[in-house]
């Protein structure tokens, strides 16, 4: 079974500073990888995804992530944090098999942006 | 293009009762999945429906069941509610059952079991 580990359940950054959220996965087959954002009392919104091709993926709201197969990582970055980036972020890997096309999520990282 | 809509938004039930949650998938989407998100945790896969058939299930007991209708809307039913069933239940739809597309999520139903 695939799994996802997000290092750091909480991250605090200053407005304008770099945002770096770490995600490592385990998979026995080429993975499909996703980052979702969840604002308070809302569902999940897709930020970006990696399926095939270019390993540097750009998403919405200025976020990007790089797939590194050798490190089994898919870290999410944003060069300059904005107050509106305060939310919880989930990394997920897609698994297609007997259990259907399911997403396996990490535990999430809550981002606090300080003015 | 409408997104995924879920109803109700909040629900309080008593232990032992039964509950039905509803989901309207995004237009053109034939695949619906349900996830349970306990407080402070990532979502956990419950099951998936593709063209009205269950085609995958996570590690949840049989008292969690579902349906998908010809218009691809879906229901999640939970019988004999337990306190640990208190969570945010998320519905997600996709235009395909392939794993590379990703899902559109609804805003969820917050279920509290007392």
mmCIF file of C-alpha atoms in Angstrom:
data_model
loop_
_atom_site.group_PDB
_atom_site.id
_atom_site.type_symbol
_atom_site.label_atom_id
_atom_site.label_comp_id
_atom_site.label_asym_id
_atom_site.label_seq_id
_atom_site.Cartn_x
_atom_site.Cartn_y
_atom_site.Cartn_z
ATOM 1 C CA UNK A 1 0.000 0.000 0.000
ATOM 2 C CA UNK A 2 1.120 3.494 -0.725
ATOM 3 C CA UNK A 3 1.684 6.039 2.021
ATOM 4 C CA UNK A 4 2.389 9.748 2.375
ATOM 5 C CA UNK A 5 4.368 11.522 5.068
ATOM 6 C CA UNK A 6 4.203 15.259 5.579
ATOM 7 C CA UNK A 7 6.977 16.579 7.787
ATOM 8 C CA UNK A 8 5.718 19.177 10.230
ATOM 9 C CA UNK A 9 2.085 19.379 11.230
ATOM 10 C CA UNK A 10 2.404 23.161 11.653
ATOM 11 C CA UNK A 11 4.528 25.710 9.797
ATOM 12 C CA UNK A 12 4.766 29.403 10.635
ATOM 13 C CA UNK A 13 6.097 31.857 8.044
ATOM 14 C CA UNK A 14 6.294 35.616 7.796
ATOM 15 C CA UNK A 15 4.411 37.396 5.060
ATOM 16 C CA UNK A 16 6.710 37.654 2.042
ATOM 17 C CA UNK A 17 8.897 34.731 3.128
ATOM 18 C CA UNK A 18 9.382 31.407 1.362
ATOM 19 C CA UNK A 19 6.820 28.702 2.024
ATOM 20 C CA UNK A 20 8.213 25.150 1.945
ATOM 21 C CA UNK A 21 6.002 22.168 2.764
ATOM 22 C CA UNK A 22 7.583 18.738 2.695
ATOM 23 C CA UNK A 23 6.007 15.563 1.352
ATOM 24 C CA UNK A 24 7.503 12.111 0.979
ATOM 25 C CA UNK A 25 5.683 9.125 -0.409
ATOM 26 C CA UNK A 26 6.148 5.411 -0.765
ATOM 27 C CA UNK A 27 5.041 3.647 -3.903
ATOM 28 C CA UNK A 28 5.993 0.525 -5.783
ATOM 29 C CA UNK A 29 4.799 1.977 -9.094
ATOM 30 C CA UNK A 30 5.158 5.409 -10.719
ATOM 31 C CA UNK A 31 2.936 7.628 -8.599
ATOM 32 C CA UNK A 32 0.472 10.324 -9.375
ATOM 33 C CA UNK A 33 0.951 13.074 -6.816
ATOM 34 C CA UNK A 34 -1.286 15.899 -5.717
ATOM 35 C CA UNK A 35 -1.336 18.888 -3.383
ATOM 36 C CA UNK A 36 -4.642 20.097 -2.019
ATOM 37 C CA UNK A 37 -5.438 23.114 0.167
ATOM 38 C CA UNK A 38 -8.224 23.269 2.725
ATOM 39 C CA UNK A 39 -9.479 26.542 4.146
ATOM 40 C CA UNK A 40 -11.406 26.519 7.433
ATOM 41 C CA UNK A 41 -14.790 24.812 7.207
ATOM 42 C CA UNK A 42 -14.343 24.061 3.529
ATOM 43 C CA UNK A 43 -13.552 21.108 1.305
ATOM 44 C CA UNK A 44 -10.306 20.471 -0.538
ATOM 45 C CA UNK A 45 -9.132 22.505 -3.507
ATOM 46 C CA UNK A 46 -6.578 21.122 -5.960
ATOM 47 C CA UNK A 47 -3.396 23.217 -6.055
ATOM 48 C CA UNK A 48 -1.397 21.151 -8.524
ATOM 49 C CA UNK A 49 -0.673 17.610 -9.651
ATOM 50 C CA UNK A 50 2.118 15.532 -11.138
ATOM 51 C CA UNK A 51 1.228 12.742 -13.526
ATOM 52 C CA UNK A 52 3.963 12.406 -16.144
ATOM 53 C CA UNK A 53 6.427 14.618 -17.969
ATOM 54 C CA UNK A 54 8.016 17.727 -16.473
ATOM 55 C CA UNK A 55 8.987 17.160 -12.872
ATOM 56 C CA UNK A 56 8.505 20.804 -11.878
ATOM 57 C CA UNK A 57 4.802 21.461 -11.704
ATOM 58 C CA UNK A 58 3.212 24.886 -11.399
ATOM 59 C CA UNK A 59 -0.152 25.328 -9.746
ATOM 60 C CA UNK A 60 -2.586 27.985 -8.710
ATOM 61 C CA UNK A 61 -1.885 30.893 -6.377
ATOM 62 C CA UNK A 62 1.849 30.901 -7.172
ATOM 63 C CA UNK A 63 2.589 27.454 -5.778
ATOM 64 C CA UNK A 64 4.841 24.908 -7.423
ATOM 65 C CA UNK A 65 6.163 21.462 -6.571
ATOM 66 C CA UNK A 66 8.993 19.304 -7.815
ATOM 67 C CA UNK A 67 8.795 15.543 -8.201
ATOM 68 C CA UNK A 68 12.083 13.898 -7.222
ATOM 69 C CA UNK A 69 11.911 10.182 -7.839
ATOM 70 C CA UNK A 70 15.296 9.461 -6.267
ATOM 71 C CA UNK A 71 14.191 11.123 -3.034
ATOM 72 C CA UNK A 72 10.542 9.950 -3.261
ATOM 73 C CA UNK A 73 9.568 13.545 -2.551
ATOM 74 C CA UNK A 74 7.083 16.097 -3.840
ATOM 75 C CA UNK A 75 7.733 19.243 -1.819
ATOM 76 C CA UNK A 76 5.509 22.291 -2.261
ATOM 77 C CA UNK A 77 6.932 25.811 -2.417
ATOM 78 C CA UNK A 78 5.848 29.393 -2.850
ATOM 79 C CA UNK A 79 8.470 32.136 -3.076
ATOM 80 C CA UNK A 80 6.531 34.775 -1.148
ATOM 81 C CA UNK A 81 3.825 33.997 1.394
ATOM 82 C CA UNK A 82 0.616 35.981 1.488
ATOM 83 C CA UNK A 83 -1.822 36.244 4.370
ATOM 84 C CA UNK A 84 -4.397 34.412 2.247
ATOM 85 C CA UNK A 85 -2.113 31.344 2.164
ATOM 86 C CA UNK A 86 -3.023 30.528 5.765
ATOM 87 C CA UNK A 87 -4.731 27.149 5.466
ATOM 88 C CA UNK A 88 -4.081 23.434 5.770
ATOM 89 C CA UNK A 89 -2.231 21.688 2.983
ATOM 90 C CA UNK A 90 -2.461 18.014 2.098
ATOM 91 C CA UNK A 91 -0.184 15.957 -0.082
ATOM 92 C CA UNK A 92 -1.755 12.889 -1.674
ATOM 93 C CA UNK A 93 -0.783 9.977 -3.866
ATOM 94 C CA UNK A 94 -3.162 8.266 -6.241
ATOM 95 C CA UNK A 95 -3.421 4.521 -6.113
ATOM 96 C CA UNK A 96 -5.299 2.475 -8.659
ATOM 97 C CA UNK A 97 -5.910 -1.121 -7.792
ATOM 98 C CA UNK A 98 -8.214 -3.421 -5.984
ATOM 99 C CA UNK A 99 -9.389 -0.644 -3.711
ATOM 100 C CA UNK A 100 -10.351 1.505 -6.659
ATOM 101 C CA UNK A 101 -8.902 4.808 -7.698
ATOM 102 C CA UNK A 102 -8.294 6.231 -4.254
ATOM 103 C CA UNK A 103 -6.256 9.097 -2.946
ATOM 104 C CA UNK A 104 -4.042 8.397 0.044
ATOM 105 C CA UNK A 105 -3.449 11.582 2.015
ATOM 106 C CA UNK A 106 -0.759 12.706 4.373
ATOM 107 C CA UNK A 107 -1.661 14.064 7.769
ATOM 108 C CA UNK A 108 -1.620 17.657 6.581
ATOM 109 C CA UNK A 109 0.446 20.755 7.371
ATOM 110 C CA UNK A 110 -1.235 23.809 8.813
ATOM 111 C CA UNK A 111 0.346 27.056 7.611
ATOM 112 C CA UNK A 112 0.248 30.204 9.722
ATOM 113 C CA UNK A 113 1.292 33.447 8.065
ATOM 114 C CA UNK A 114 2.543 36.208 10.350
ATOM 115 C CA UNK A 115 2.268 39.842 9.271
ATOM 116 C CA UNK B 1 -20.132 24.668 -14.498
ATOM 117 C CA UNK B 2 -21.417 23.682 -11.073
ATOM 118 C CA UNK B 3 -19.082 22.033 -8.617
ATOM 119 C CA UNK B 4 -19.720 19.268 -6.120
ATOM 120 C CA UNK B 5 -22.530 20.024 -3.695
ATOM 121 C CA UNK B 6 -23.193 18.168 -0.447
ATOM 122 C CA UNK B 7 -26.137 18.177 1.917
ATOM 123 C CA UNK B 8 -26.697 18.763 4.706
ATOM 124 C CA UNK B 9 -23.754 20.917 5.761
ATOM 125 C CA UNK B 10 -24.081 20.016 9.428
ATOM 126 C CA UNK B 11 -25.826 17.182 11.223
ATOM 127 C CA UNK B 12 -26.132 16.000 14.813
ATOM 128 C CA UNK B 13 -27.158 12.411 15.471
ATOM 129 C CA UNK B 14 -27.422 10.161 18.489
ATOM 130 C CA UNK B 15 -25.319 7.037 18.898
ATOM 131 C CA UNK B 16 -27.056 4.039 17.325
ATOM 132 C CA UNK B 17 -29.015 6.080 14.794
ATOM 133 C CA UNK B 18 -28.688 5.936 11.023
ATOM 134 C CA UNK B 19 -27.704 8.806 8.735
ATOM 135 C CA UNK B 20 -27.788 9.522 4.985
ATOM 136 C CA UNK B 21 -25.504 12.078 3.398
ATOM 137 C CA UNK B 22 -26.020 13.302 -0.156
ATOM 138 C CA UNK B 23 -23.738 14.463 -2.914
ATOM 139 C CA UNK B 24 -24.331 15.930 -6.356
ATOM 140 C CA UNK B 25 -21.300 15.413 -8.555
ATOM 141 C CA UNK B 26 -19.892 18.012 -10.887
ATOM 142 C CA UNK B 27 -21.516 18.078 -14.312
ATOM 143 C CA UNK B 28 -19.963 15.481 -16.610
ATOM 144 C CA UNK B 29 -18.371 13.510 -13.766
ATOM 145 C CA UNK B 30 -19.237 9.807 -13.570
ATOM 146 C CA UNK B 31 -17.022 8.829 -10.642
ATOM 147 C CA UNK B 32 -17.753 9.669 -7.017
ATOM 148 C CA UNK B 33 -15.673 8.921 -3.951
ATOM 149 C CA UNK B 34 -16.378 9.461 -0.286
ATOM 150 C CA UNK B 35 -13.809 10.342 2.351
ATOM 151 C CA UNK B 36 -13.954 10.651 6.126
ATOM 152 C CA UNK B 37 -11.842 13.386 7.704
ATOM 153 C CA UNK B 38 -11.534 13.206 11.478
ATOM 154 C CA UNK B 39 -10.507 16.351 13.301
ATOM 155 C CA UNK B 40 -6.835 17.140 12.761
ATOM 156 C CA UNK B 41 -6.263 14.334 10.278
ATOM 157 C CA UNK B 42 -6.067 13.792 6.550
ATOM 158 C CA UNK B 43 -9.067 12.374 4.694
ATOM 159 C CA UNK B 44 -9.495 8.595 4.651
ATOM 160 C CA UNK B 45 -10.963 6.791 1.645
ATOM 161 C CA UNK B 46 -14.316 5.125 2.306
ATOM 162 C CA UNK B 47 -15.380 3.909 -1.150
ATOM 163 C CA UNK B 48 -15.743 4.865 -4.776
ATOM 164 C CA UNK B 49 -18.575 4.521 -7.283
ATOM 165 C CA UNK B 50 -18.090 4.436 -11.020
ATOM 166 C CA UNK B 51 -21.147 4.396 -13.280
ATOM 167 C CA UNK B 52 -23.407 3.241 -10.432
ATOM 168 C CA UNK B 53 -21.154 0.362 -9.331
ATOM 169 C CA UNK B 54 -18.914 0.275 -6.266
ATOM 170 C CA UNK B 55 -15.405 -0.256 -7.624
ATOM 171 C CA UNK B 56 -13.274 0.174 -4.541
ATOM 172 C CA UNK B 57 -13.545 0.301 -0.786
ATOM 173 C CA UNK B 58 -11.276 1.396 2.019
ATOM 174 C CA UNK B 59 -10.936 -0.035 5.493
ATOM 175 C CA UNK B 60 -14.428 0.791 6.731
ATOM 176 C CA UNK B 61 -16.998 -1.638 8.183
ATOM 177 C CA UNK B 62 -20.102 -2.743 6.251
ATOM 178 C CA UNK B 63 -22.318 -0.348 8.193
ATOM 179 C CA UNK B 64 -20.882 2.264 5.822
ATOM 180 C CA UNK B 65 -22.707 1.815 2.528
ATOM 181 C CA UNK B 66 -23.471 3.879 -0.509
ATOM 182 C CA UNK B 67 -25.329 4.318 -3.733
ATOM 183 C CA UNK B 68 -24.771 6.083 -7.007
ATOM 184 C CA UNK B 69 -27.756 7.079 -9.128
ATOM 185 C CA UNK B 70 -28.135 7.279 -12.938
ATOM 186 C CA UNK B 71 -27.439 11.021 -12.801
ATOM 187 C CA UNK B 72 -24.201 10.146 -10.932
ATOM 188 C CA UNK B 73 -25.288 11.749 -7.684
ATOM 189 C CA UNK B 74 -24.499 9.660 -4.634
ATOM 190 C CA UNK B 75 -25.480 8.839 -1.074
ATOM 191 C CA UNK B 76 -23.450 7.685 1.884
ATOM 192 C CA UNK B 77 -25.353 5.753 4.531
ATOM 193 C CA UNK B 78 -24.027 4.967 7.960
ATOM 194 C CA UNK B 79 -25.924 2.610 10.265
ATOM 195 C CA UNK B 80 -25.552 2.124 14.016
ATOM 196 C CA UNK B 81 -23.656 5.368 14.483
ATOM 197 C CA UNK B 82 -20.751 5.390 16.900
ATOM 198 C CA UNK B 83 -19.109 8.349 18.598
ATOM 199 C CA UNK B 84 -15.987 7.838 16.473
ATOM 200 C CA UNK B 85 -18.043 8.435 13.342
ATOM 201 C CA UNK B 86 -18.015 12.137 14.199
ATOM 202 C CA UNK B 87 -16.085 13.707 11.321
ATOM 203 C CA UNK B 88 -16.237 15.784 8.167
ATOM 204 C CA UNK B 89 -17.485 13.635 5.293
ATOM 205 C CA UNK B 90 -16.217 14.722 1.914
ATOM 206 C CA UNK B 91 -17.597 13.778 -1.447
ATOM 207 C CA UNK B 92 -15.364 14.069 -4.499
ATOM 208 C CA UNK B 93 -16.105 13.568 -8.189
ATOM 209 C CA UNK B 94 -14.037 12.981 -11.290
ATOM 210 C CA UNK B 95 -14.805 12.601 -15.020
ATOM 211 C CA UNK B 96 -12.957 9.300 -15.056
ATOM 212 C CA UNK B 97 -12.006 6.432 -12.787
ATOM 213 C CA UNK B 98 -8.400 6.722 -13.926
ATOM 214 C CA UNK B 99 -5.976 7.719 -11.176
ATOM 215 C CA UNK B 100 -4.189 10.570 -12.898
ATOM 216 C CA UNK B 101 -6.995 13.083 -13.146
ATOM 217 C CA UNK B 102 -7.632 14.130 -9.580
ATOM 218 C CA UNK B 103 -10.871 14.965 -7.902
ATOM 219 C CA UNK B 104 -13.152 17.937 -7.305
ATOM 220 C CA UNK B 105 -14.210 18.011 -3.673
ATOM 221 C CA UNK B 106 -17.370 19.308 -2.083
ATOM 222 C CA UNK B 107 -17.376 21.390 1.089
ATOM 223 C CA UNK B 108 -18.376 18.409 3.184
ATOM 224 C CA UNK B 109 -20.955 17.416 5.757
ATOM 225 C CA UNK B 110 -19.935 17.853 9.376
ATOM 226 C CA UNK B 111 -21.432 14.927 11.331
ATOM 227 C CA UNK B 112 -21.492 15.009 15.107
ATOM 228 C CA UNK B 113 -22.547 11.875 16.980
ATOM 229 C CA UNK B 114 -23.557 12.379 20.607
#
